[in-house]
Short mmCIF file of C-alpha atoms in Angstrom, two decimals:
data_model
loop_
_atom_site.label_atom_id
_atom_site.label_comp_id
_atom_site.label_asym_id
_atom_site.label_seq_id
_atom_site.Cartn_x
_atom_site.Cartn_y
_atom_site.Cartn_z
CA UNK H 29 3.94 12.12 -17.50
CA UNK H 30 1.84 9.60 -14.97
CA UNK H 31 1.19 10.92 -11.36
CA UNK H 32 0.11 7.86 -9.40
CA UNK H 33 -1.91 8.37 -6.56
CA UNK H 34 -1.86 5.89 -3.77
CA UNK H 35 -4.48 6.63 -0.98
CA UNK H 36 -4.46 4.57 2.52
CA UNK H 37 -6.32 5.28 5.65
CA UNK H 38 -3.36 7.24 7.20
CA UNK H 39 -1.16 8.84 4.24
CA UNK H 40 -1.62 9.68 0.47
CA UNK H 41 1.34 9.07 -1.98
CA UNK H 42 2.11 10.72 -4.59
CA UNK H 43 4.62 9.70 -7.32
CA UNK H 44 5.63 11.21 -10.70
CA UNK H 45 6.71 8.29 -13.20
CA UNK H 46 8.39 9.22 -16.53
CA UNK H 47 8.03 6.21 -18.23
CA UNK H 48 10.58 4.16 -16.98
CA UNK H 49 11.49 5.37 -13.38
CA UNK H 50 10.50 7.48 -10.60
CA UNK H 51 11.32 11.29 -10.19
CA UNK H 52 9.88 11.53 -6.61
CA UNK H 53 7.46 10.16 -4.36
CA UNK H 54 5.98 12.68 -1.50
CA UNK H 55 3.20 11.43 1.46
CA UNK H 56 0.91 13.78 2.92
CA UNK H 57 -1.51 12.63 5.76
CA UNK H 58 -5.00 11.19 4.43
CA UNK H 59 -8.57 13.99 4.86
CA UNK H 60 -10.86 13.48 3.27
CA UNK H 61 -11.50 16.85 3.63
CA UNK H 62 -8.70 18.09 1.57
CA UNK H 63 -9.91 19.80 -1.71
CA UNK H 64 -8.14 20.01 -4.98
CA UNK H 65 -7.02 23.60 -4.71
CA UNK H 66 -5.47 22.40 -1.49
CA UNK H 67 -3.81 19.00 -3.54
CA UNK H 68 -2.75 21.36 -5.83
CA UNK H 69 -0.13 23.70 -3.85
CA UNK H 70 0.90 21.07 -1.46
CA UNK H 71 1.90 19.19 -4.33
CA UNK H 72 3.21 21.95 -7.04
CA UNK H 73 4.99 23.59 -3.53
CA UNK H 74 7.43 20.00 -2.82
CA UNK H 75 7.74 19.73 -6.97
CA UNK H 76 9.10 23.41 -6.95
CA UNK H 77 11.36 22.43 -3.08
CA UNK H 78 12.92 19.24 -5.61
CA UNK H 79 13.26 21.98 -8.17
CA UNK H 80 11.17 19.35 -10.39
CA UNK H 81 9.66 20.64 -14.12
CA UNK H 82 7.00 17.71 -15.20
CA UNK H 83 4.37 17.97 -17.30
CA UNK H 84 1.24 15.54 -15.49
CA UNK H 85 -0.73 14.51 -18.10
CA UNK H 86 -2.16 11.50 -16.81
CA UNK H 87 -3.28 10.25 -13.48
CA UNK H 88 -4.11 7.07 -11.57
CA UNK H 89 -5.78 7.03 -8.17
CA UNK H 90 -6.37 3.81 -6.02
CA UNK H 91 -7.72 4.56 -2.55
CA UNK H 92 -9.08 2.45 0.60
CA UNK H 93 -11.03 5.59 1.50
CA UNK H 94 -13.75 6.60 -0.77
CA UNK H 95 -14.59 9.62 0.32
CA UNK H 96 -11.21 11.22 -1.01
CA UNK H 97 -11.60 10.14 -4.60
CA UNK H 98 -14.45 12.68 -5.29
CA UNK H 99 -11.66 15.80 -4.60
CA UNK H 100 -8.61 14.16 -6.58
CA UNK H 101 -10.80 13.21 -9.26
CA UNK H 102 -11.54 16.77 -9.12
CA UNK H 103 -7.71 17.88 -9.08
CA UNK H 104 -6.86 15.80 -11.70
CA UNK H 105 -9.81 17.53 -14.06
CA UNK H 106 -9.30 21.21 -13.20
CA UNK H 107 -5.37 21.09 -13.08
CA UNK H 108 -4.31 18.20 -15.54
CA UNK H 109 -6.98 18.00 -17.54
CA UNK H 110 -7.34 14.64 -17.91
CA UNK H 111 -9.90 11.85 -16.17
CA UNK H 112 -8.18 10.05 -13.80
CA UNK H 113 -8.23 5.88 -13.57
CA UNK H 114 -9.74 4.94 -10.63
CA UNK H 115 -8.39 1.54 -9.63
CA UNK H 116 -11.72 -0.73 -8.39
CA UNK H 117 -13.92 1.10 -10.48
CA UNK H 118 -15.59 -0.69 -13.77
CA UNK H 119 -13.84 0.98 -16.38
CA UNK H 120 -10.87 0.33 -14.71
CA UNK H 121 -8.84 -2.70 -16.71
CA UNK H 122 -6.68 -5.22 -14.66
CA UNK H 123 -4.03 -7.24 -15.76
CA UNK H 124 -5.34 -10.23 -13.68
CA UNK H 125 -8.20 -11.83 -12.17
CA UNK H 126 -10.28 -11.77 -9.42
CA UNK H 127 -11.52 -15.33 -8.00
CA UNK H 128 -13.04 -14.23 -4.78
CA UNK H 129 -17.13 -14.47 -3.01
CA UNK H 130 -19.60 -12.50 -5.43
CA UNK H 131 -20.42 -9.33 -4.95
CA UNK H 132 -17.31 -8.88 -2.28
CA UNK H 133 -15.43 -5.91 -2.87
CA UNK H 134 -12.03 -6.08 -2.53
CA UNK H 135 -9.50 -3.08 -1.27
CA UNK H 136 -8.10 -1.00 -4.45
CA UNK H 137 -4.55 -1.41 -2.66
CA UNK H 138 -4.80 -5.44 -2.76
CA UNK H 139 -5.24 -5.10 -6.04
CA UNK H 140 -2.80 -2.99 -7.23
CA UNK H 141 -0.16 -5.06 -4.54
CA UNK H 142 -1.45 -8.38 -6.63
CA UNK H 143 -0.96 -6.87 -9.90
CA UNK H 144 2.46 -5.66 -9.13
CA UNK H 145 3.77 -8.65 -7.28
CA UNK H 146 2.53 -10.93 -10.10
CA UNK H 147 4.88 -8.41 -12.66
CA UNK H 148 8.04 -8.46 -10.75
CA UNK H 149 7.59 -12.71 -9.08
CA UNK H 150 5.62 -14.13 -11.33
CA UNK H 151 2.32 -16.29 -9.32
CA UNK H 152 2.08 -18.40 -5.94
CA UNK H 153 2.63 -15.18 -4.10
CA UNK H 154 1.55 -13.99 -0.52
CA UNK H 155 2.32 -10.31 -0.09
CA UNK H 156 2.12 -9.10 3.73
CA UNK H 157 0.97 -5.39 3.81
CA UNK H 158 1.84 -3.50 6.95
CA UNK H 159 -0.51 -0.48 6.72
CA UNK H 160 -3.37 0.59 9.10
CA UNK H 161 -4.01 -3.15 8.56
CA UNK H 162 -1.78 -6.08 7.93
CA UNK H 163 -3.02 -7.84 5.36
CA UNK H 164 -2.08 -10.98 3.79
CA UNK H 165 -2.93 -11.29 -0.11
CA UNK H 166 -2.55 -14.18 -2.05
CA UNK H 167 -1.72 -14.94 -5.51
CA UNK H 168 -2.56 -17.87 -7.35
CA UNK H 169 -0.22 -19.84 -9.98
CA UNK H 170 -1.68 -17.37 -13.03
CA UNK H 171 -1.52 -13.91 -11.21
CA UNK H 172 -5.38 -14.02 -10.02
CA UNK H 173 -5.99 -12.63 -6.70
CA UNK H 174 -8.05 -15.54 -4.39
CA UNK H 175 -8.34 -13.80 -1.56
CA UNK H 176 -6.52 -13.15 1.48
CA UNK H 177 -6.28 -12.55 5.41
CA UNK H 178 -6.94 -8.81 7.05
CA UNK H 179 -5.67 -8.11 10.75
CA UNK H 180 -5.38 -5.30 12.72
CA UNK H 181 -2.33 -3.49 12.16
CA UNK H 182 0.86 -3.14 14.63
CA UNK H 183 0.73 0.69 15.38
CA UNK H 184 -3.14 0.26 15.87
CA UNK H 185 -2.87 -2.76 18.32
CA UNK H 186 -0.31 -0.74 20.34
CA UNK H 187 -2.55 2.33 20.26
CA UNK H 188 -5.44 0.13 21.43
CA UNK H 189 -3.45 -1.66 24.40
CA UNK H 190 -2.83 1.74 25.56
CA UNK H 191 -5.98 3.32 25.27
CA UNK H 192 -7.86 0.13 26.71
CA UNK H 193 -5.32 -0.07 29.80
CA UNK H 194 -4.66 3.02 31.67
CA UNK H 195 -1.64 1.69 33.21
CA UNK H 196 0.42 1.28 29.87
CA UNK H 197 2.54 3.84 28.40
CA UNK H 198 2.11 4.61 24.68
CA UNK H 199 5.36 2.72 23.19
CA UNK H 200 7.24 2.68 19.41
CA UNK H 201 7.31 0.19 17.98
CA UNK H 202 10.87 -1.85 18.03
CA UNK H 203 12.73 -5.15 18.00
CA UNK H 204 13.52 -5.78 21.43
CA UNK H 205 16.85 -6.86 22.75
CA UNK H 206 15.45 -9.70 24.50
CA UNK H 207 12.15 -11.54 24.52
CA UNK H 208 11.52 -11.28 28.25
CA UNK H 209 10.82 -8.04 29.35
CA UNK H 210 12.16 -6.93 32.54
CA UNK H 211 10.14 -3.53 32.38
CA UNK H 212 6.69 -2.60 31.09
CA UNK H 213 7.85 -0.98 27.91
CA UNK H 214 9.88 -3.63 26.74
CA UNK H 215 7.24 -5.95 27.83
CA UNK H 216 4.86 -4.42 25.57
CA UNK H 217 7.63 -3.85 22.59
CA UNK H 218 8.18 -7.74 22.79
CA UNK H 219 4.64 -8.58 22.74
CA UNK H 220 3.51 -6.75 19.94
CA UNK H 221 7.31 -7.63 17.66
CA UNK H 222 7.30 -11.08 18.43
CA UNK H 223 3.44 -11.63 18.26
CA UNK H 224 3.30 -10.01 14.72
CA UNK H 225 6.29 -12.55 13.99
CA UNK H 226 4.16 -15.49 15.09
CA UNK H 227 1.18 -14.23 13.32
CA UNK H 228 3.01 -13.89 10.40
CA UNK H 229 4.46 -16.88 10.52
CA UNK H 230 1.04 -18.75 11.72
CA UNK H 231 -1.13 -17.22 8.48
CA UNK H 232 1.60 -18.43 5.98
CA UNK H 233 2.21 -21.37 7.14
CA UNK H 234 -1.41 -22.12 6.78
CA UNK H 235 -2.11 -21.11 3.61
CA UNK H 236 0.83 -22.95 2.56
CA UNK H 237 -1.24 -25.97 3.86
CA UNK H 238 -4.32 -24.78 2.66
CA UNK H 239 -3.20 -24.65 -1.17
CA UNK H 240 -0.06 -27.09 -0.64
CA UNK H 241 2.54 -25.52 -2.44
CA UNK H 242 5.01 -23.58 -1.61
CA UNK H 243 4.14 -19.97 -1.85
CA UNK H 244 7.01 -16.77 -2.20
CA UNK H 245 6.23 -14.39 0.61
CA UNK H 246 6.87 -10.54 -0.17
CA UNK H 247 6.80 -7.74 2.28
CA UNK H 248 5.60 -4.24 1.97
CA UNK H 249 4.20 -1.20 3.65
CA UNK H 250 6.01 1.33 6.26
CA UNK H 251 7.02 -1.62 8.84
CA UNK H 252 7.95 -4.32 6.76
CA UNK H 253 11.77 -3.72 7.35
CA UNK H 254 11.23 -4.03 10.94
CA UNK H 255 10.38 -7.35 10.78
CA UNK H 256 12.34 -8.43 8.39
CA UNK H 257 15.53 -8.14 10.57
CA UNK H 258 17.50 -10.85 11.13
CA UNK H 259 14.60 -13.42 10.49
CA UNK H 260 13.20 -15.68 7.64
CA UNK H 261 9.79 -14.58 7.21
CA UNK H 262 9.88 -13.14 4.07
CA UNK H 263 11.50 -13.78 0.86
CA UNK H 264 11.69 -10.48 -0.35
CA UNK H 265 10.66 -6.81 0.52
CA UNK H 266 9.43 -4.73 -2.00
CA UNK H 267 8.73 -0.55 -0.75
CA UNK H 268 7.13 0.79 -4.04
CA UNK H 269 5.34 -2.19 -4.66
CA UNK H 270 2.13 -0.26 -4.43
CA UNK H 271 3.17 2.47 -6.88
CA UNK H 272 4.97 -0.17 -8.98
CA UNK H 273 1.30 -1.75 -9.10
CA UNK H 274 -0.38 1.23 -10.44
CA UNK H 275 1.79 2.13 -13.16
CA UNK H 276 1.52 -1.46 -14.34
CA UNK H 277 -2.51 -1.14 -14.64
CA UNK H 278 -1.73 2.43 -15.78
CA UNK H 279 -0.06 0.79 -18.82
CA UNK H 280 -2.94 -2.54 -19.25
CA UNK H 281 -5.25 0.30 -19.66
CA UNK H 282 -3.51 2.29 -22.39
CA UNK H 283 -2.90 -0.90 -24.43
CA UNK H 284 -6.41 -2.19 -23.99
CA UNK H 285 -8.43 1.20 -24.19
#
């Protein structure tokens, strides 16, 4: 059984696939701290909660923070006994290519999103990621991944409006009733909602231009539901795309090893 491991700058999943589905997926916040002992009962501790018997045999890790890969390469050797793939390192297989500068190196997650989005839509993809970043990736016509757009992230540009101007509250992010604010926290709520909704719509609609062809635009990551309310900026939203990603190269690598 394959335990995908899908490391971001804030949380860490972890999902148990069987082969053809998911059993359960569990997040625990990202430290790089964290050792494999520690990896070990968190994760053995929430199995035992969903009263969940698997047998991990296999692992796959893709992180954005590099320092963490050193402990669950670790836990995957002393408790699974097995060498993990390491998505973004060179004995790593993908399914697709990568057409971008030399020598850049691109984010483990992009990949995997690229890989996965190519599998389910087939090419001319751009898949909006709302993590610690938003990030726009985009696929060409055969499933290669050409490169993309990176911007700072919704909960991090509230967090640095209110840490930059003493006079503004911390806020949650919402979709406000109204676009005018007639207060400061829903002045702030509309800014950032219907900014990100002009951003998003500004960056496709110029790579649309850019390549000139029309392009399907997916939506991921722990906001993307948000903004998909009641407006046209995506064509579909995918929440496992990530994990769907990985067991996809998980699968490339068994058939090509």
């Amino acid at each position: 059984m394959l335990l995908a491991i899908d490391c971001g700058n804030t949380n860490t999943v972890f999902s148990i696939w069987d082969g053809e589905k998911f059993l359960c997926t569990l997040r625990t916040s990202t430290e790089w701290q964290r050792t494999a002992d520690q990896y070990f009962v968190w994760l053995t501790t929430l199995l035992k909660h969903h009263e969940l018997d698997v047998d991990i045999d296999e692992v796959i890790i893709s992180s954005t923070v590099p320092r963490v890969v050193w402990n669950l390469r670790v836990f995957a050797d002393r408790y699974y006994n097995c060498r993990p793939i390491v998505v973004g390192k060179p004995d790593c297989l993908l399914p697709v290519d990568v057409r971008v500068d030399a020598e850049t190196q691109v984010g483990p997650d992009r990949l995997v999103n690229t890989v996965a989005g190519f599998d389910i839509y087939g090419g001319d993809l751009i898949i909006v990621d709302f993590g610690t970043a938003t990030t726009f990736d985009v696929v060409d016509t055969d499933g290669a991944y050409i490169g993309g757009v990176i911007s700072p992230g919704v909960n991090l540009s509230l967090e640095a409006l209110h840490q930059a101007a003493a006079a503004l509250p911390h806020v949650d992010v919402t979709k406000p009733e109204k676009v005018i604010g007639t207060n400061t926290v829903a002045c702030m709520q509309s800014g950032v909602f219907w900014g990100y909704v002009g951003l998003i719509n500004g960056v496709v609609e110029q790579i649309k231009q850019e390549l000139g062809r029309e392009m399907k635009v997916i939506s991921t990551g722990g906001l993307a539901p948000l903004f998909q309310q009641g407006h046209a900026l995506f064509d579909h939203f995918e929440d496992d795309l990530t994990m769907h990603g990985l067991t996809v190269i998980y699968k490339h690598n068994k058939e090509n090893s």
